[in-house]
Every structure is written in C-alpha cells, then in structure tokens.
Short mmCIF file of C-alpha atoms in Angstrom, two decimals:
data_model
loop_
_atom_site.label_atom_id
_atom_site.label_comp_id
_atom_site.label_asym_id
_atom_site.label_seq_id
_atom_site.Cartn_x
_atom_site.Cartn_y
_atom_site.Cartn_z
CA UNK A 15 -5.86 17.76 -56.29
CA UNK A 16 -7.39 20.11 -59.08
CA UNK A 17 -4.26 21.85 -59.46
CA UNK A 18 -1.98 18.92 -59.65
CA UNK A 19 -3.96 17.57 -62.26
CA UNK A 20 -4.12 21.00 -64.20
CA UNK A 21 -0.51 20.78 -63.42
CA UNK A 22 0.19 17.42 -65.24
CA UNK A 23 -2.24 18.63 -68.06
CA UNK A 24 -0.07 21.62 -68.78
CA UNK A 25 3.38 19.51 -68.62
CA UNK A 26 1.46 16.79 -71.66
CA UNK A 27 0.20 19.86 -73.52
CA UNK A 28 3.76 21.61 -73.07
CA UNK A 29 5.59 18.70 -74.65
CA UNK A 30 3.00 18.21 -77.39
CA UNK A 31 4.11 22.08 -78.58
CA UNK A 32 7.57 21.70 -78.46
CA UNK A 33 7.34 18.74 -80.97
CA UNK A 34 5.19 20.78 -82.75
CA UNK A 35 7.35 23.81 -82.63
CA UNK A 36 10.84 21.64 -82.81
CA UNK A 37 8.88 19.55 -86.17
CA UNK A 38 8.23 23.08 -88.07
CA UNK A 39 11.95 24.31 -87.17
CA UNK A 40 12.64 21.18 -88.96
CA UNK A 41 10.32 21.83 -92.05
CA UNK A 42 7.88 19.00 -90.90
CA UNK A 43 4.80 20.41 -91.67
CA UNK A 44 3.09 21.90 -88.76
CA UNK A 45 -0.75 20.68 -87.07
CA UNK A 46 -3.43 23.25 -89.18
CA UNK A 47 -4.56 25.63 -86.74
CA UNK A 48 -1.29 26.09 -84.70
CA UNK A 49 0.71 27.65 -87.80
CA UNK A 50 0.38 31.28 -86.70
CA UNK A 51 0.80 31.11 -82.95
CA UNK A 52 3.99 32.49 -81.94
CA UNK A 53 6.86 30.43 -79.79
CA UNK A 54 6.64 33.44 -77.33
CA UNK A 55 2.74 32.44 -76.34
CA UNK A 56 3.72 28.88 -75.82
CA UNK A 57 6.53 30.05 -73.47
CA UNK A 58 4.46 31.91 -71.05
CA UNK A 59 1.70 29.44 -70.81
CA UNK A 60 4.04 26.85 -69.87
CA UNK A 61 5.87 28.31 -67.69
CA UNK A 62 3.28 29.52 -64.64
CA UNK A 63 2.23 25.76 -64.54
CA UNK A 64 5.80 24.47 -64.72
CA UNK A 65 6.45 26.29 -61.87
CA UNK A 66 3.53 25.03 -59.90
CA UNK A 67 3.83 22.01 -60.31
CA UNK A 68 7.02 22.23 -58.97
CA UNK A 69 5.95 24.17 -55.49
CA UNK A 70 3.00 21.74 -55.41
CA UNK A 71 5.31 18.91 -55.69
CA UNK A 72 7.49 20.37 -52.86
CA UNK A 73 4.93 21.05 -50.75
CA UNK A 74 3.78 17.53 -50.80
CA UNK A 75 7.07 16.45 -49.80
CA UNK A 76 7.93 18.85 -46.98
CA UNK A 77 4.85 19.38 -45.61
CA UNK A 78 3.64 19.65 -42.04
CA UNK A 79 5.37 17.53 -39.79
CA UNK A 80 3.16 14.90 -38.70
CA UNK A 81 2.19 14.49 -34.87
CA UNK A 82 3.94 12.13 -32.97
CA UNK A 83 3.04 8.53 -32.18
CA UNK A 84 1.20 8.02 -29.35
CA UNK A 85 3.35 5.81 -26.12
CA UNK A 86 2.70 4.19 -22.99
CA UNK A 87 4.88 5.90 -19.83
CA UNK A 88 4.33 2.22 -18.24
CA UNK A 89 5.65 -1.32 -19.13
CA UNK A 90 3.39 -4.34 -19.13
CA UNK A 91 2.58 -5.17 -15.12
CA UNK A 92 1.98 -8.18 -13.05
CA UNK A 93 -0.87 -6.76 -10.21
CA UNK A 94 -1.58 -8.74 -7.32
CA UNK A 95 -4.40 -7.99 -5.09
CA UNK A 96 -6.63 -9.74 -2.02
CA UNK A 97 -9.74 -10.93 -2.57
CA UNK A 98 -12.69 -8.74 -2.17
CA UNK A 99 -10.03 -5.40 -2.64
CA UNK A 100 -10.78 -2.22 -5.25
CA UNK A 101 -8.10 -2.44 -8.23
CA UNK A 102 -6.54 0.21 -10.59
CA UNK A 103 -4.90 -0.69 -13.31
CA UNK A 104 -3.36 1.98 -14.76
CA UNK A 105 -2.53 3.07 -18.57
CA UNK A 106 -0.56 5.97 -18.72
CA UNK A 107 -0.59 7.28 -22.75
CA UNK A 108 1.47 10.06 -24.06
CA UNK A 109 0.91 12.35 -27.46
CA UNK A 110 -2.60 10.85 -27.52
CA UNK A 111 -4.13 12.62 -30.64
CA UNK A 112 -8.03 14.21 -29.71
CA UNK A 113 -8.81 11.38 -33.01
CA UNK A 114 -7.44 8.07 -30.96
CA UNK A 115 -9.58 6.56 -28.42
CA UNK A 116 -8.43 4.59 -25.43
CA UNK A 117 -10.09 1.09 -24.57
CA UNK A 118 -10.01 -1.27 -22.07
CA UNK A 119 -10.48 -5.47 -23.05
CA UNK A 120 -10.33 -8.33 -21.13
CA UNK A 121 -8.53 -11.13 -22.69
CA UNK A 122 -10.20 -15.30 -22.37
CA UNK A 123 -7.93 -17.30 -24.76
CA UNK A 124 -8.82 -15.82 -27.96
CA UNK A 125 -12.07 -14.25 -26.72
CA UNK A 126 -11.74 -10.16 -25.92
CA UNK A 127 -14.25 -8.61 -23.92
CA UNK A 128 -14.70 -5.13 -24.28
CA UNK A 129 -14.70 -2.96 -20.79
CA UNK A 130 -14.22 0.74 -21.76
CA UNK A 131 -14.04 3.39 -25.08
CA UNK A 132 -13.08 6.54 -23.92
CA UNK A 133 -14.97 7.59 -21.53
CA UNK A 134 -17.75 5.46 -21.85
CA UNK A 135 -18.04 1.70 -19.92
CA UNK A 136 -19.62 -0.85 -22.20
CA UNK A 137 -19.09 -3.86 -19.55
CA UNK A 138 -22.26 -5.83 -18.46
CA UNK A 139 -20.23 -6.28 -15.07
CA UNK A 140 -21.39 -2.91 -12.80
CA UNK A 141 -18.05 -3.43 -10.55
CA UNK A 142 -15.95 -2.38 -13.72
CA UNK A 143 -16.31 1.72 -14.96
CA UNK A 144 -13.67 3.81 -16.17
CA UNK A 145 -12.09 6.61 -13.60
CA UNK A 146 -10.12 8.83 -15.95
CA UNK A 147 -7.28 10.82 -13.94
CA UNK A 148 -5.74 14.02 -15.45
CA UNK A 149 -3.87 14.26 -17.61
CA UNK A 150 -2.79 11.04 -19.28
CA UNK A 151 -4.09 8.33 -17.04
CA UNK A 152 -7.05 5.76 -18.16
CA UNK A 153 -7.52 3.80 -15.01
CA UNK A 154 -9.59 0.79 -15.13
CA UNK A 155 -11.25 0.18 -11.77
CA UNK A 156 -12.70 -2.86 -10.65
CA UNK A 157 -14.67 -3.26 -7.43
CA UNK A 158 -14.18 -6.06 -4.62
CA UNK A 159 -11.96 -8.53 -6.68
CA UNK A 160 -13.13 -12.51 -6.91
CA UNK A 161 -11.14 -15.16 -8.02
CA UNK A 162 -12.96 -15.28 -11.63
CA UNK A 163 -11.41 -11.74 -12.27
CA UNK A 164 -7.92 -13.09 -12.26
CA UNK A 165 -6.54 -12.71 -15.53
CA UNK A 166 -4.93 -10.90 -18.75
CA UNK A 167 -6.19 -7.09 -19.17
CA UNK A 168 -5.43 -4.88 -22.28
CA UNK A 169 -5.02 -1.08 -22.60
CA UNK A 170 -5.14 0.04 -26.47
CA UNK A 171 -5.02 2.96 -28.28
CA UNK A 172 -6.62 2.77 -31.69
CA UNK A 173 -2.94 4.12 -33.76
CA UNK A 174 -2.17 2.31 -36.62
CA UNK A 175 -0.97 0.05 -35.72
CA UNK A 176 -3.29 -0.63 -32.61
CA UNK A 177 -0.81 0.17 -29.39
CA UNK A 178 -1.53 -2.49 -26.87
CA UNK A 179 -0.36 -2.53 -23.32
CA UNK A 180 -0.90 -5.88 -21.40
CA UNK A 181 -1.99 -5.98 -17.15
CA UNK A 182 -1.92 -9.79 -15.70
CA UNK A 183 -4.38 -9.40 -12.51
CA UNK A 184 -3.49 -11.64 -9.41
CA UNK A 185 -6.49 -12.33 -6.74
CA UNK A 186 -5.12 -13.66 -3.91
CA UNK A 187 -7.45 -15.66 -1.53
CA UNK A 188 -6.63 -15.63 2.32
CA UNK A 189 -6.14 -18.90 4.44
CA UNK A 190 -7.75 -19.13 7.81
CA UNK A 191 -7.04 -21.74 9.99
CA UNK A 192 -7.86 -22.36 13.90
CA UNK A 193 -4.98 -24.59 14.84
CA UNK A 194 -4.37 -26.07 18.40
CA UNK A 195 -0.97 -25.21 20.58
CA UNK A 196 0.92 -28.00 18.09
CA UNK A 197 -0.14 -26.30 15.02
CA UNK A 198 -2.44 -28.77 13.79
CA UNK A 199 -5.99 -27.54 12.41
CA UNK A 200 -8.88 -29.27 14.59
CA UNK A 201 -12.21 -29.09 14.12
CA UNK A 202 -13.51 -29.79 18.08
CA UNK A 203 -11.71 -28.42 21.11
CA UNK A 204 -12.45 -29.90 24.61
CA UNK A 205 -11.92 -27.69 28.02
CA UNK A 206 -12.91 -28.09 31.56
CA UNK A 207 -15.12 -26.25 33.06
CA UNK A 208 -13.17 -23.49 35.05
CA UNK A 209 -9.87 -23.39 32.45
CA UNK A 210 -9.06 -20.95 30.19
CA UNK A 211 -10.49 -21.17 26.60
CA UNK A 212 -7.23 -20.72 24.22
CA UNK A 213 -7.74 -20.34 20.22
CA UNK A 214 -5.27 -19.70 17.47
CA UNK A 215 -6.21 -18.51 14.55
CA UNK A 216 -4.23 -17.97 12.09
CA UNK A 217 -4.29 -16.18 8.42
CA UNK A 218 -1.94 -16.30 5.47
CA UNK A 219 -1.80 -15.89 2.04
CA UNK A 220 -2.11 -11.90 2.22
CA UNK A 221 -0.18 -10.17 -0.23
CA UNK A 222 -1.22 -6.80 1.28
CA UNK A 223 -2.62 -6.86 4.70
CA UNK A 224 -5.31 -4.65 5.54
CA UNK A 225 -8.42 -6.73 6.95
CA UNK A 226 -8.81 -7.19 10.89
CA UNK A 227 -9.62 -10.22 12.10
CA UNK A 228 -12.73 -10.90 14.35
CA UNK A 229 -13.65 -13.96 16.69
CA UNK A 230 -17.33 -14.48 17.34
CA UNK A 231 -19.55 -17.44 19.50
CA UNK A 232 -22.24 -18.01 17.27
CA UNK A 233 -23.51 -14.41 16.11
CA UNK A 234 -21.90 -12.51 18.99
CA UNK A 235 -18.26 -10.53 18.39
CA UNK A 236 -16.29 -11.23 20.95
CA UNK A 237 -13.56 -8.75 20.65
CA UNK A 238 -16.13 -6.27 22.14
CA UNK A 239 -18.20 -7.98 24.26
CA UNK A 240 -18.02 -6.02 27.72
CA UNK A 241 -20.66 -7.95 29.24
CA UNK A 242 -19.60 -11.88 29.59
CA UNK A 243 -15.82 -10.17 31.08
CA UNK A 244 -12.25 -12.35 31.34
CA UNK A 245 -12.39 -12.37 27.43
CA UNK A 246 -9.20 -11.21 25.79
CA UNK A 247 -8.11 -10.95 22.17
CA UNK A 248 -4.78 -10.08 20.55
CA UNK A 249 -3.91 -10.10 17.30
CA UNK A 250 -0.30 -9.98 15.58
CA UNK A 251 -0.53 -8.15 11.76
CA UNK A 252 3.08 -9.27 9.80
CA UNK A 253 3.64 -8.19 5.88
CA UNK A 254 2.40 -11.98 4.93
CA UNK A 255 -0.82 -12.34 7.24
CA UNK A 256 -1.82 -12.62 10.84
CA UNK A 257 -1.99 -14.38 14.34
CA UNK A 258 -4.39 -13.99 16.63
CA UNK A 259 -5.41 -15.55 20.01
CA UNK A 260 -8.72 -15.15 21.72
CA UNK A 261 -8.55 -16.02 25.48
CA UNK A 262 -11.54 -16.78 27.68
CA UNK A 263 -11.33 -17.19 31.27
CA UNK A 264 -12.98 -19.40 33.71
CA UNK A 265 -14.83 -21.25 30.83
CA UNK A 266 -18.35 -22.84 31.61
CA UNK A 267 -21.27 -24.58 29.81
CA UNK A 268 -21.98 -21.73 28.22
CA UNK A 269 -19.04 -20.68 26.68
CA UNK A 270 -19.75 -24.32 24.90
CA UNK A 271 -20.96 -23.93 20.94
CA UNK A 272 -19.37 -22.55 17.55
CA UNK A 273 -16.29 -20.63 17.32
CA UNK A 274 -15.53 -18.75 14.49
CA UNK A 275 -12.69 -16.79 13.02
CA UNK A 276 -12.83 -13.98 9.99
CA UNK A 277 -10.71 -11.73 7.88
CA UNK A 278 -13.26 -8.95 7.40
CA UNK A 279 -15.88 -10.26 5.31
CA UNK A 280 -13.38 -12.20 3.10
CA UNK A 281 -12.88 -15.38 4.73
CA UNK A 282 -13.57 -17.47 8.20
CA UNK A 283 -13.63 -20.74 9.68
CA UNK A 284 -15.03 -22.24 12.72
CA UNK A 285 -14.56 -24.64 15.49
CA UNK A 286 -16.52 -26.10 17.83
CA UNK A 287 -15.92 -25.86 21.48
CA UNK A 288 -16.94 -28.19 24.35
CA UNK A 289 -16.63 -27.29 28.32
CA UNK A 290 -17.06 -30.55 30.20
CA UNK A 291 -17.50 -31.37 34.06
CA UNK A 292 -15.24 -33.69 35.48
CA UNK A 293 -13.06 -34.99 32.95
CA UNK A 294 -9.20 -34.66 33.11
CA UNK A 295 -8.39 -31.44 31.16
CA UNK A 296 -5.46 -32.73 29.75
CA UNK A 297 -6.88 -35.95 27.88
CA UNK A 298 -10.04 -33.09 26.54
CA UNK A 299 -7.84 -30.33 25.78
CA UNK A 300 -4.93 -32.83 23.80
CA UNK A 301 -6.33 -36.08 23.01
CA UNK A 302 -9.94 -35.21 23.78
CA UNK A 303 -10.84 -36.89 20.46
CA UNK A 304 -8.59 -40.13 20.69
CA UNK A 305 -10.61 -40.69 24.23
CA UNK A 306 -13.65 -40.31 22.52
CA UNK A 307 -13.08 -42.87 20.37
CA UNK A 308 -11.02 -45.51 23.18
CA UNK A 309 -14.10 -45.26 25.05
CA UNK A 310 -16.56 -45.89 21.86
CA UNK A 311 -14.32 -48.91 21.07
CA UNK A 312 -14.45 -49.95 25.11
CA UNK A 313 -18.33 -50.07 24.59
CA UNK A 314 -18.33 -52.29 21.93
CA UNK A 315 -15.48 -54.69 23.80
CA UNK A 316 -18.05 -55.08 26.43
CA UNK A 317 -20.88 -55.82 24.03
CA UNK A 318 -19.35 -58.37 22.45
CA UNK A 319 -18.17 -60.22 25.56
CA UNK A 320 -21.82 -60.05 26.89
CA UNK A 321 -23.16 -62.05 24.11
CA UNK A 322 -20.09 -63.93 24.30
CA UNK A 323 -21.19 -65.42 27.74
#
C-alpha cells in the first residue's frame, strides 16, 4: 500500500516537471527554485518509480491464484428412517479452506435452529452431536428418531456466498395390528377351553426392517417361555414389515387375560383373550361378540314381557 501510493506520488510529481521542463523549452518562465536542476536528475528519479508502479500494478493483477470454492460431493437427499432408529445425515464438502466452518441447522418455516459449528454441538437436544468422519464428511447424528424430528435439515459452509446443502428427514411409525383369521382387527378373542389359542399379528409401515417382534400374556414373553409348554411362535420378516402367529395349545382358564404384540420397544398393541367352558367354539371364536350381545338383547325381551303380564 505504501509503495503504491509513493508510486502515484512520483507519477503527479513526474508530470508536474515535464510541464515545468516542456514550459522553459518554450521560454515560459520557469518555477524559482527549479531553474538550475538539470533534465538528467528529473529523468532518473522518475524512472525507478515508473517502473514500480508498473510491477506493482502487475503483480496485483496476476497474483496468486486464489483457492478454489468449496463443493458438496452429495446432492440434496430425501432420508427415511423408523421410529426410534440412529440417523446420519451426511455432508460431504470438498476444498474446504482451514478459514470456513461447517454447520448444521434445522429448518421450522422461517425459524433455523442451530445444531453444530465445526466441531462443536450447540443443540439443547443431547440426542443430536456432531460425529466428524475423515476426511471430508460432517455427519450429523441423531439418536432414536420421534416423529417431531421429521423435517428440513441444512449443511452450510460459511463461503461467500453461504453454500447450503438441504436433508428432508422421514420418521416412519410402524403399524401393529392383531387381526383375526378374516383380517379384521378385534379387540376380544373367545376360545374353548381345550382349543388352540391362534393370534395374528401383524406389522407394516417399515421402511427398513430390523425390530423383532415379541408376544407377551401380561408381563411374561412368550416366545421363551419353556415352562407353560405347547406354545409356538413364528414370525415372517418381508422388505415392508412382518407376520407373526403365536400358537398356544390346549388353552385353559389361565391362558385367559391380555395379549400383547410389540416391534421392539417401538410399538405394540393388545388383545384380550377369553377361554370359556362349554360354549360352542365356533360362535366364541367367530361371532363370540355378536352372541354376546343376542343374548344381552334376549334378557331384556324377557324383562319386558314379565312386566308385560
């Protein structure tokens, strides 16, 4: 800076002599004090900061090449994920300069929540931290996904312009339903004592099955239990979610109570079961309800015809 502006100095005080010098060649009188100096003087001072000027001005112009701008390896990406799972997201960034920083937001409408700087996690949510992997990638990792986390991430890099790469995070939420041999969800199955116990359950809405599925009667898991015997469970895994039937033999007044299926610790439902004595199994186990309620409505036909009298 010091020599550019000695540089432009020189160039003004240049031109001032050569008017002066071109005025006296012209018998205009000359500035007092400047008669005597000779043209020669006035050539060599210019000249060193002519030629400065001119390198410095170069210089400026073809100087060192700057660094290259900073890119993502990935495109923006749709991520879709079960609920309760661990999620990367992944931001791959090339030709990041040791000045730029790398930060994770959260996008809410206009509202941006900041998650990450560098290294550092600034999130109030524990489940979010940063887990840096060499050499480029800036992994944002969230533990056991809810529903709430669903949403638009960002990935920036503070360039100028910002660089801005854009993750939309799926939670999918598992379906678990205990349907009877028609498909149809119930929540009360009837058996006779001595039959065989039969429950479908069955789970959807997985985008990428890895849960197993356990049965239980009220606290106790049934898909070990060594000690009650003639219980049986098998369950069928598919790229979309799950079947499984739990089989229990010779049922009894005990096996009566609360039947419940689970995907891991994500999601369950429950039935309730009823062993009865004496009844036909058929009208229990397929229209154990609607005979329930013919016989309520039977009761009340009698009532009425006893006042009637």
């Amino acid at each position: 800076m010091l020599s550019r502006l000695s540089a432009v100095v020189a160039s003004i005080l240049v031109h001032q002599v050569h008017f002066l010098c071109t005025a006296n060649s012209q018998g205009v009188k000359p500035v007092p004090g400047l008669e005597n100096v000779p043209r020669s003087f006035w050539r060599e001072l210019s000249s060193p900061f002519t030629e400065v000027y001119e390198v410095d001005s170069f210089a400026t112009e073809t100087g060192a090449t700057p660094e290259p701008r900073p890119f993502f390896e990935d495109l923006e990406s749709n991520i879709t994920v079960q609920l309760g799972a661990q999620v990367h997201m992944h931001c791959r960034v090339q030709n990041l300069q040791q000045s730029l920083k790398v930060s994770w937001v959260r996008r809410r409408g206009e509202e941006l929540h900041l998650l990450t700087i560098g290294l550092d996690t600034y999130a109030t949510d524990s489940r979010f931290a940063l887990a840096f992997e060499e050499p480029n990638d800036w992994r944002l990792l969230l533990h056991s996904a809810t529903e709430r986390d669903a949403g638009l991430y960002e990935c920036q890099v503070s360039a100028h312009p910002p660089l801005i790469r854009t993750v939309h995070l799926s939670v999918s939420v598992p379906r678990v339903e205990i349907v009877d041999e028609h498909g149809a969800t119930t929540g009360d199955k009837f058996y006779k004592a001595g039959s065989t116990i039969e429950l479908k359950c069955v789970v959807s809405n997985i985008p990428q099955p890895s849960g197993y599925v356990t049965w239980r009667h009220g606290s106790r898991t049934l898909n070990y239990d060594t000690t009650r015997g003639g219980i049986s469970v098998k369950t069928d895994m598919s790229s979309t979610g799950a079947v499984s039937r739990l089989y229990i033999a010779n049922a009894n007044k005990k096996d009566s109570g609360n039947y419940s299926c689970a995907l891991a610790d994500v999601a369950a439902v429950t039935v309730v079961v009823h062993v009865l004595n004496g009844e036909n199994p058929a009208a229990m186990q397929h229209g154990g309800s609607a005979g329930l309620r013919a016989a309520f409505f039977l009761i009340i036909l009698a009532t009425l015809s006893s006042f009637l009298r």
